[in-house]
Amino acid sequence: MVTALTTSPEEAADRLRRGGLVAFPTETVYGLGADAFQPDAVRRIFDAKGRPADNPLIVHLHRRGQIQRVAADVPPSAQRLFDVFAPGPLTLILPKHDGLPSVVTAGLETVGVRLPRLPLAQSFLEACATPVPAPSANQSGRPSPTSWEAVEHDLGGRVDCILQGGRTDTGVESTVVDCTTDPVAVLRPGAVAVEAIRRVLGAVQEAPPDEEAAPRSPGTRHRHYAPTAQVRLVDTPSNASPGARHAYVGLEAPSRPNAFGAVYVEEDIEAYAHDLFHVLRACDEKEIEIIYAQSVSSEGLGRALNDRLRRAAAR
Ligand code: AMP
Ligand code: MG
């Protein structure tokens, strides 16, 4: 299959409506979408990525009025969160509409819904005029794609079209919040801080940060974000051992940067999150063998960043 590259949201949407798989940018990472109401097309998303069949997809919408097509109910907690954070990097888990094909939710009775904020994503979704289930547009297990080049690297020849935008803004995925429980529960930390959600709703449950403890979001069980290089977490740069095939990424600079094959010093947590997946992929291109990554304090966006670092380092 030849993968078409385009900067036209209308052309990309046209391919999706004809049953195609289309990768598109959002403010978090690039997604790989299909028409929610063409189950064969949705099935091809799992094949193209090598995604485990038990991992449900987040449905992307262009406006709130479309929620009724995919969800049976929108609890008051969800209304309030969308009032504050939509459009934006927040995914809400709601009871599933019977009419939504079950392949989208991997057989679950709930559905994840998100309204992206990036204007190019909005133009694309508007032109699609159908709900678009889309996981991250990477080969399953690899770092999420934050550029169209990363999508082409992983999925070129396996998808119909890539809508070309720039590098993504936040660089980590959406925060996933289950609104079918009271209080709501954060299933995956992400670009919207848990503290901000708590300010809106008061009580919020948080899943403990280990894999087995988060069975409600099936995707958090699987291996994730791993480059070919080995990732090792360090508290301080002095714990990173130098070497020509060793890389370092973190907020503080190592004392002998020239002794590493590559060094990335990030200005703040936002810049670190923005760059992380890009850096992991760049290290593979440089044939780095070990990436030392400095962990950060788990506040605000730091919670999502640490989560991704920990998973990238898990073997
Ligand atoms: P990604 O594969 O990067 O798009 O991540 C999607 C995340 O949202 C995964 O962790 C999924 O397991 C989670 N998710 C999507 N839909 C649901 C749902 N209905 N219930 C729980 N988690 C969900
Ligand atoms: Mg993913």
mmCIF file of C-alpha atoms in Angstrom, residues 32-309:
data_model
loop_
_atom_site.group_PDB
_atom_site.id
_atom_site.type_symbol
_atom_site.label_atom_id
_atom_site.label_comp_id
_atom_site.label_asym_id
_atom_site.label_seq_id
_atom_site.Cartn_x
_atom_site.Cartn_y
_atom_site.Cartn_z
ATOM 1 C CA LEU A 32 -4.481 6.799 13.691
ATOM 2 C CA GLY A 33 -8.175 7.154 12.840
ATOM 3 C CA ALA A 34 -10.973 5.350 11.008
ATOM 4 C CA ASP A 35 -14.746 5.854 10.727
ATOM 5 C CA ALA A 36 -16.333 4.568 13.963
ATOM 6 C CA PHE A 37 -19.265 3.167 11.989
ATOM 7 C CA GLN A 38 -17.161 1.086 9.552
ATOM 8 C CA PRO A 39 -16.076 -1.814 11.810
ATOM 9 C CA ASP A 40 -13.801 -3.374 9.161
ATOM 10 C CA ALA A 41 -11.864 -0.114 8.914
ATOM 11 C CA VAL A 42 -11.597 0.102 12.722
ATOM 12 C CA ARG A 43 -10.301 -3.483 12.819
ATOM 13 C CA ARG A 44 -7.518 -2.477 10.429
ATOM 14 C CA ILE A 45 -6.257 0.065 13.019
ATOM 15 C CA PHE A 46 -5.389 -2.850 15.337
ATOM 16 C CA ASP A 47 -3.667 -4.756 12.479
ATOM 17 C CA ALA A 48 -1.651 -1.769 11.261
ATOM 18 C CA LYS A 49 -0.310 -0.993 14.756
ATOM 19 C CA GLY A 50 -0.004 -4.564 16.040
ATOM 20 C CA ARG A 51 -2.283 -3.385 18.860
ATOM 21 C CA PRO A 52 -3.622 -6.007 21.304
ATOM 22 C CA ALA A 53 -7.339 -6.584 20.578
ATOM 23 C CA ASP A 54 -8.274 -5.959 24.238
ATOM 24 C CA ASN A 55 -7.104 -2.328 24.182
ATOM 25 C CA PRO A 56 -10.028 0.075 23.522
ATOM 26 C CA LEU A 57 -9.753 3.167 21.303
ATOM 27 C CA ILE A 58 -10.452 6.788 22.233
ATOM 28 C CA VAL A 59 -13.184 8.317 20.039
ATOM 29 C CA HIS A 60 -12.293 11.788 18.719
ATOM 30 C CA LEU A 61 -15.099 14.271 18.101
ATOM 31 C CA HIS A 62 -15.323 17.676 16.525
ATOM 32 C CA ARG A 63 -18.112 19.071 18.720
ATOM 33 C CA ARG A 64 -19.914 18.118 21.913
ATOM 34 C CA GLY A 65 -23.170 17.500 20.053
ATOM 35 C CA GLN A 66 -21.621 14.314 18.611
ATOM 36 C CA ILE A 67 -21.251 12.688 22.052
ATOM 37 C CA GLN A 68 -24.840 11.378 21.862
ATOM 38 C CA ARG A 69 -23.842 9.227 18.867
ATOM 39 C CA VAL A 70 -21.297 7.239 20.870
ATOM 40 C CA ALA A 71 -22.268 7.542 24.564
ATOM 41 C CA ALA A 72 -25.540 6.501 26.241
ATOM 42 C CA ASP A 73 -25.267 9.061 29.033
ATOM 43 C CA VAL A 74 -23.133 12.039 30.082
ATOM 44 C CA PRO A 75 -23.030 12.177 33.914
ATOM 45 C CA PRO A 76 -22.898 15.631 35.587
ATOM 46 C CA SER A 77 -19.206 15.136 36.500
ATOM 47 C CA ALA A 78 -18.403 14.668 32.791
ATOM 48 C CA GLN A 79 -20.426 17.754 31.825
ATOM 49 C CA ARG A 80 -18.466 19.841 34.293
ATOM 50 C CA LEU A 81 -15.082 18.532 33.151
ATOM 51 C CA PHE A 82 -15.884 19.123 29.490
ATOM 52 C CA ASP A 83 -17.184 22.643 30.354
ATOM 53 C CA VAL A 84 -13.709 23.453 31.668
ATOM 54 C CA PHE A 85 -11.305 21.324 29.602
ATOM 55 C CA ALA A 86 -12.943 20.705 26.196
ATOM 56 C CA PRO A 87 -11.648 21.076 23.615
ATOM 57 C CA GLY A 88 -8.349 19.833 25.031
ATOM 58 C CA PRO A 89 -6.214 16.881 26.136
ATOM 59 C CA LEU A 90 -8.802 15.207 28.379
ATOM 60 C CA THR A 91 -10.484 11.849 27.632
ATOM 61 C CA LEU A 92 -13.649 10.965 29.526
ATOM 62 C CA ILE A 93 -14.895 7.389 29.953
ATOM 63 C CA LEU A 94 -18.695 7.265 29.575
ATOM 64 C CA PRO A 95 -21.327 4.512 29.222
ATOM 65 C CA LYS A 96 -21.237 3.248 25.620
ATOM 66 C CA HIS A 97 -24.071 3.771 23.132
ATOM 67 C CA ASP A 98 -25.501 0.448 21.867
ATOM 68 C CA GLY A 99 -25.180 1.612 18.271
ATOM 69 C CA LEU A 100 -21.413 2.078 18.458
ATOM 70 C CA PRO A 101 -19.609 -0.977 16.988
ATOM 71 C CA SER A 102 -18.034 -2.989 19.829
ATOM 72 C CA VAL A 103 -14.657 -3.247 18.060
ATOM 73 C CA VAL A 104 -14.128 0.447 18.969
ATOM 74 C CA THR A 105 -14.271 -0.245 22.713
ATOM 75 C CA ALA A 106 -12.671 -3.716 22.582
ATOM 76 C CA GLY A 107 -15.964 -5.138 23.831
ATOM 77 C CA LEU A 108 -16.242 -2.846 26.885
ATOM 78 C CA GLU A 109 -19.594 -1.290 27.902
ATOM 79 C CA THR A 110 -17.860 2.088 28.210
ATOM 80 C CA VAL A 111 -16.367 4.459 25.640
ATOM 81 C CA GLY A 112 -13.531 7.009 25.853
ATOM 82 C CA VAL A 113 -14.356 10.383 24.270
ATOM 83 C CA ARG A 114 -12.148 13.389 23.518
ATOM 84 C CA LEU A 115 -12.418 16.724 21.647
ATOM 85 C CA PRO A 116 -8.961 17.790 20.420
ATOM 86 C CA ARG A 117 -8.000 21.451 20.554
ATOM 87 C CA LEU A 118 -5.531 21.619 17.621
ATOM 88 C CA PRO A 119 -7.171 23.587 14.769
ATOM 89 C CA LEU A 120 -5.910 21.155 12.073
ATOM 90 C CA ALA A 121 -7.384 18.212 14.013
ATOM 91 C CA GLN A 122 -10.680 20.093 14.338
ATOM 92 C CA SER A 123 -10.832 20.856 10.584
ATOM 93 C CA PHE A 124 -10.119 17.207 9.824
ATOM 94 C CA LEU A 125 -12.746 15.891 12.271
ATOM 95 C CA GLU A 126 -15.313 18.383 11.002
ATOM 96 C CA ALA A 127 -14.736 17.239 7.413
ATOM 97 C CA CYS A 128 -14.977 13.568 8.526
ATOM 98 C CA ALA A 129 -18.479 14.297 9.917
ATOM 99 C CA THR A 130 -18.335 11.002 11.849
ATOM 100 C CA PRO A 131 -16.809 10.012 15.203
ATOM 101 C CA VAL A 132 -13.172 8.937 14.745
ATOM 102 C CA PRO A 133 -11.707 6.289 17.067
ATOM 103 C CA ALA A 134 -7.932 6.800 17.105
ATOM 104 C CA PRO A 135 -5.100 5.399 19.223
ATOM 105 C CA SER A 136 -1.619 6.891 18.969
ATOM 106 C CA ALA A 137 -0.237 6.413 15.426
ATOM 107 C CA ASN A 138 2.854 4.394 16.386
ATOM 108 C CA GLN A 139 3.728 0.735 16.095
ATOM 109 C CA SER A 140 2.378 -0.793 19.325
ATOM 110 C CA GLY A 141 4.939 -0.630 22.148
ATOM 111 C CA ARG A 142 7.085 2.110 20.519
ATOM 112 C CA PRO A 143 7.269 5.758 21.671
ATOM 113 C CA SER A 144 4.169 7.733 20.636
ATOM 114 C CA PRO A 145 4.608 9.836 17.473
ATOM 115 C CA THR A 146 4.967 13.588 17.920
ATOM 116 C CA SER A 147 5.738 14.336 14.241
ATOM 117 C CA TRP A 148 4.378 13.064 10.921
ATOM 118 C CA GLU A 149 7.844 11.722 10.130
ATOM 119 C CA ALA A 150 7.622 9.442 13.190
ATOM 120 C CA VAL A 151 4.246 8.149 11.927
ATOM 121 C CA GLU A 152 5.725 7.482 8.489
ATOM 122 C CA HIS A 153 8.669 5.672 10.074
ATOM 123 C CA ASP A 154 6.425 3.293 12.029
ATOM 124 C CA LEU A 155 3.383 2.932 9.753
ATOM 125 C CA GLY A 156 4.429 3.998 6.232
ATOM 126 C CA GLY A 157 2.991 1.460 3.763
ATOM 127 C CA ARG A 158 0.457 0.225 6.346
ATOM 128 C CA VAL A 159 -1.967 3.173 6.442
ATOM 129 C CA ASP A 160 -3.785 5.028 3.654
ATOM 130 C CA CYS A 161 -2.879 8.594 4.479
ATOM 131 C CA ILE A 162 -0.929 10.870 6.830
ATOM 132 C CA LEU A 163 -2.239 14.400 7.422
ATOM 133 C CA GLN A 164 0.936 16.423 7.821
ATOM 134 C CA GLY A 165 1.031 18.953 10.653
ATOM 135 C CA GLY A 166 3.928 20.206 12.752
ATOM 136 C CA ARG A 167 5.455 18.763 15.932
ATOM 137 C CA THR A 168 2.733 18.279 18.562
ATOM 138 C CA ASP A 169 2.409 20.797 21.435
ATOM 139 C CA THR A 170 2.205 18.830 24.673
ATOM 140 C CA GLY A 171 4.007 15.683 23.579
ATOM 141 C CA VAL A 172 2.308 13.394 26.136
ATOM 142 C CA GLU A 173 -1.135 11.885 25.713
ATOM 143 C CA SER A 174 -4.469 12.972 27.153
ATOM 144 C CA THR A 175 -5.456 12.413 30.765
ATOM 145 C CA VAL A 176 -8.033 9.575 30.922
ATOM 146 C CA VAL A 177 -10.795 10.034 33.546
ATOM 147 C CA ASP A 178 -13.470 7.421 34.256
ATOM 148 C CA CYS A 179 -16.737 9.302 34.823
ATOM 149 C CA THR A 180 -18.828 6.140 35.318
ATOM 150 C CA THR A 181 -17.802 6.020 39.002
ATOM 151 C CA ASP A 182 -18.439 8.459 41.843
ATOM 152 C CA PRO A 183 -16.003 9.995 42.564
ATOM 153 C CA VAL A 184 -14.433 9.930 39.101
ATOM 154 C CA ALA A 185 -11.126 8.051 38.708
ATOM 155 C CA VAL A 186 -7.975 9.037 36.824
ATOM 156 C CA LEU A 187 -6.993 5.967 34.789
ATOM 157 C CA ARG A 188 -4.003 7.518 33.024
ATOM 158 C CA PRO A 189 -2.157 10.695 34.015
ATOM 159 C CA GLY A 190 -1.703 13.039 31.057
ATOM 160 C CA ALA A 191 -1.572 16.556 29.717
ATOM 161 C CA VAL A 192 -4.325 17.873 32.038
ATOM 162 C CA ALA A 193 -2.998 17.853 35.618
ATOM 163 C CA VAL A 194 -4.844 15.765 38.212
ATOM 164 C CA GLU A 195 -4.658 18.819 40.499
ATOM 165 C CA ALA A 196 -6.678 20.828 37.939
ATOM 166 C CA ILE A 197 -9.346 18.110 37.770
ATOM 167 C CA ARG A 198 -9.530 18.030 41.557
ATOM 168 C CA ARG A 199 -10.063 21.799 41.631
ATOM 169 C CA VAL A 200 -13.151 21.352 39.429
ATOM 170 C CA LEU A 201 -14.703 18.285 41.064
ATOM 171 C CA GLY A 202 -13.267 18.069 44.570
ATOM 172 C CA ALA A 203 -12.879 14.320 45.069
ATOM 173 C CA VAL A 204 -10.917 12.325 42.479
ATOM 174 C CA GLN A 205 -9.667 8.733 42.785
ATOM 175 C CA GLU A 206 -6.193 7.983 41.526
ATOM 176 C CA ALA A 207 -4.934 4.598 40.421
ATOM 177 C CA PRO A 208 -1.740 3.614 42.244
ATOM 178 C CA PRO A 209 1.226 3.901 39.857
ATOM 179 C CA ASP A 210 1.836 0.203 39.224
ATOM 180 C CA GLU A 211 0.590 -1.791 36.273
ATOM 181 C CA GLU A 212 -1.464 -4.478 37.974
ATOM 182 C CA ALA A 213 -3.291 -1.903 40.024
ATOM 183 C CA ALA A 214 -4.823 -0.207 36.976
ATOM 184 C CA PRO A 215 -6.871 -2.928 35.297
ATOM 185 C CA ARG A 216 -9.716 -0.577 34.399
ATOM 186 C CA SER A 217 -7.754 1.025 31.579
ATOM 187 C CA PRO A 218 -6.646 -2.028 29.622
ATOM 188 C CA GLY A 219 -4.005 -0.098 27.681
ATOM 189 C CA THR A 220 -2.005 0.735 30.788
ATOM 190 C CA ARG A 221 -1.190 -3.007 31.185
ATOM 191 C CA HIS A 222 0.719 -3.290 27.930
ATOM 192 C CA ARG A 223 4.344 -2.536 27.188
ATOM 193 C CA HIS A 224 4.643 1.084 26.080
ATOM 194 C CA TYR A 225 6.802 3.889 24.767
ATOM 195 C CA ALA A 226 9.938 1.730 24.440
ATOM 196 C CA PRO A 227 12.692 2.736 22.008
ATOM 197 C CA THR A 228 15.229 0.122 20.826
ATOM 198 C CA ALA A 229 17.747 1.606 23.264
ATOM 199 C CA GLN A 230 17.442 0.657 26.918
ATOM 200 C CA VAL A 231 16.019 3.444 29.114
ATOM 201 C CA ARG A 232 17.373 3.818 32.672
ATOM 202 C CA LEU A 233 15.885 6.294 35.143
ATOM 203 C CA VAL A 234 18.237 8.416 37.257
ATOM 204 C CA ASP A 235 17.528 10.982 40.005
ATOM 205 C CA THR A 236 20.542 13.085 39.180
ATOM 206 C CA PRO A 237 22.845 13.389 36.141
ATOM 207 C CA SER A 238 25.789 12.162 38.223
ATOM 208 C CA ASN A 239 24.158 8.691 38.201
ATOM 209 C CA ALA A 240 24.342 8.534 34.387
ATOM 210 C CA SER A 241 27.513 6.791 33.221
ATOM 211 C CA PRO A 242 29.142 8.430 30.185
ATOM 212 C CA GLY A 243 29.873 6.554 26.958
ATOM 213 C CA ALA A 244 29.874 7.065 23.195
ATOM 214 C CA ARG A 245 26.671 5.006 22.850
ATOM 215 C CA HIS A 246 25.073 6.425 25.984
ATOM 216 C CA ALA A 247 22.628 9.346 25.911
ATOM 217 C CA TYR A 248 21.289 11.573 28.660
ATOM 218 C CA VAL A 249 18.034 13.547 28.878
ATOM 219 C CA GLY A 250 16.898 15.585 31.876
ATOM 220 C CA LEU A 251 16.394 18.966 33.500
ATOM 221 C CA GLU A 252 19.929 19.209 34.925
ATOM 222 C CA ALA A 253 23.048 19.047 32.735
ATOM 223 C CA PRO A 254 25.629 16.294 33.291
ATOM 224 C CA SER A 255 29.109 17.522 34.299
ATOM 225 C CA ARG A 256 30.855 16.020 31.229
ATOM 226 C CA PRO A 257 28.344 16.353 28.383
ATOM 227 C CA ASN A 258 30.957 15.630 25.685
ATOM 228 C CA ALA A 259 31.505 12.169 27.154
ATOM 229 C CA PHE A 260 27.999 11.121 25.968
ATOM 230 C CA GLY A 261 26.888 10.241 22.440
ATOM 231 C CA ALA A 262 23.942 12.632 22.847
ATOM 232 C CA VAL A 263 22.753 15.002 25.580
ATOM 233 C CA TYR A 264 19.383 16.741 25.821
ATOM 234 C CA VAL A 265 18.977 19.300 28.611
ATOM 235 C CA GLU A 266 15.365 20.454 28.915
ATOM 236 C CA GLU A 267 14.451 23.913 30.183
ATOM 237 C CA ASP A 268 11.425 22.866 32.227
ATOM 238 C CA ILE A 269 8.889 20.057 32.638
ATOM 239 C CA GLU A 270 6.769 21.309 29.731
ATOM 240 C CA ALA A 271 9.762 21.253 27.371
ATOM 241 C CA TYR A 272 10.799 17.814 28.693
ATOM 242 C CA ALA A 273 7.308 16.381 28.067
ATOM 243 C CA HIS A 274 7.157 18.054 24.646
ATOM 244 C CA ASP A 275 10.506 16.491 23.643
ATOM 245 C CA LEU A 276 10.535 13.091 25.377
ATOM 246 C CA PHE A 277 9.163 10.813 22.632
ATOM 247 C CA HIS A 278 11.084 12.776 19.993
ATOM 248 C CA VAL A 279 14.320 12.290 21.958
ATOM 249 C CA LEU A 280 13.708 8.549 22.420
ATOM 250 C CA ARG A 281 13.289 8.133 18.665
ATOM 251 C CA ALA A 282 16.270 10.395 17.843
ATOM 252 C CA CYS A 283 18.463 8.205 20.089
ATOM 253 C CA ASP A 284 17.463 5.116 18.073
ATOM 254 C CA GLU A 285 18.512 6.888 14.886
ATOM 255 C CA LYS A 286 21.893 7.642 16.470
ATOM 256 C CA GLU A 287 22.190 3.949 17.503
ATOM 257 C CA ILE A 288 22.412 4.849 21.163
ATOM 258 C CA GLU A 289 22.365 1.751 23.428
ATOM 259 C CA ILE A 290 21.457 3.231 26.822
ATOM 260 C CA ILE A 291 19.409 6.363 27.477
ATOM 261 C CA TYR A 292 19.696 7.804 30.992
ATOM 262 C CA ALA A 293 16.551 9.802 31.708
ATOM 263 C CA GLN A 294 16.231 12.025 34.759
ATOM 264 C CA SER A 295 12.979 11.569 36.660
ATOM 265 C CA VAL A 296 11.098 14.678 37.811
ATOM 266 C CA SER A 297 8.862 15.609 40.719
ATOM 267 C CA SER A 298 5.371 14.133 40.315
ATOM 268 C CA GLU A 299 3.374 17.354 40.370
ATOM 269 C CA GLY A 300 1.254 18.768 37.554
ATOM 270 C CA LEU A 301 2.531 17.602 34.176
ATOM 271 C CA GLY A 302 5.421 15.911 36.020
ATOM 272 C CA ARG A 303 3.088 13.076 37.004
ATOM 273 C CA ALA A 304 2.387 12.184 33.352
ATOM 274 C CA LEU A 305 6.041 12.646 32.396
ATOM 275 C CA ASN A 306 7.228 10.281 35.167
ATOM 276 C CA ASP A 307 4.565 7.747 34.156
ATOM 277 C CA ARG A 308 5.860 7.720 30.546
ATOM 278 C CA LEU A 309 9.502 7.556 31.705
#
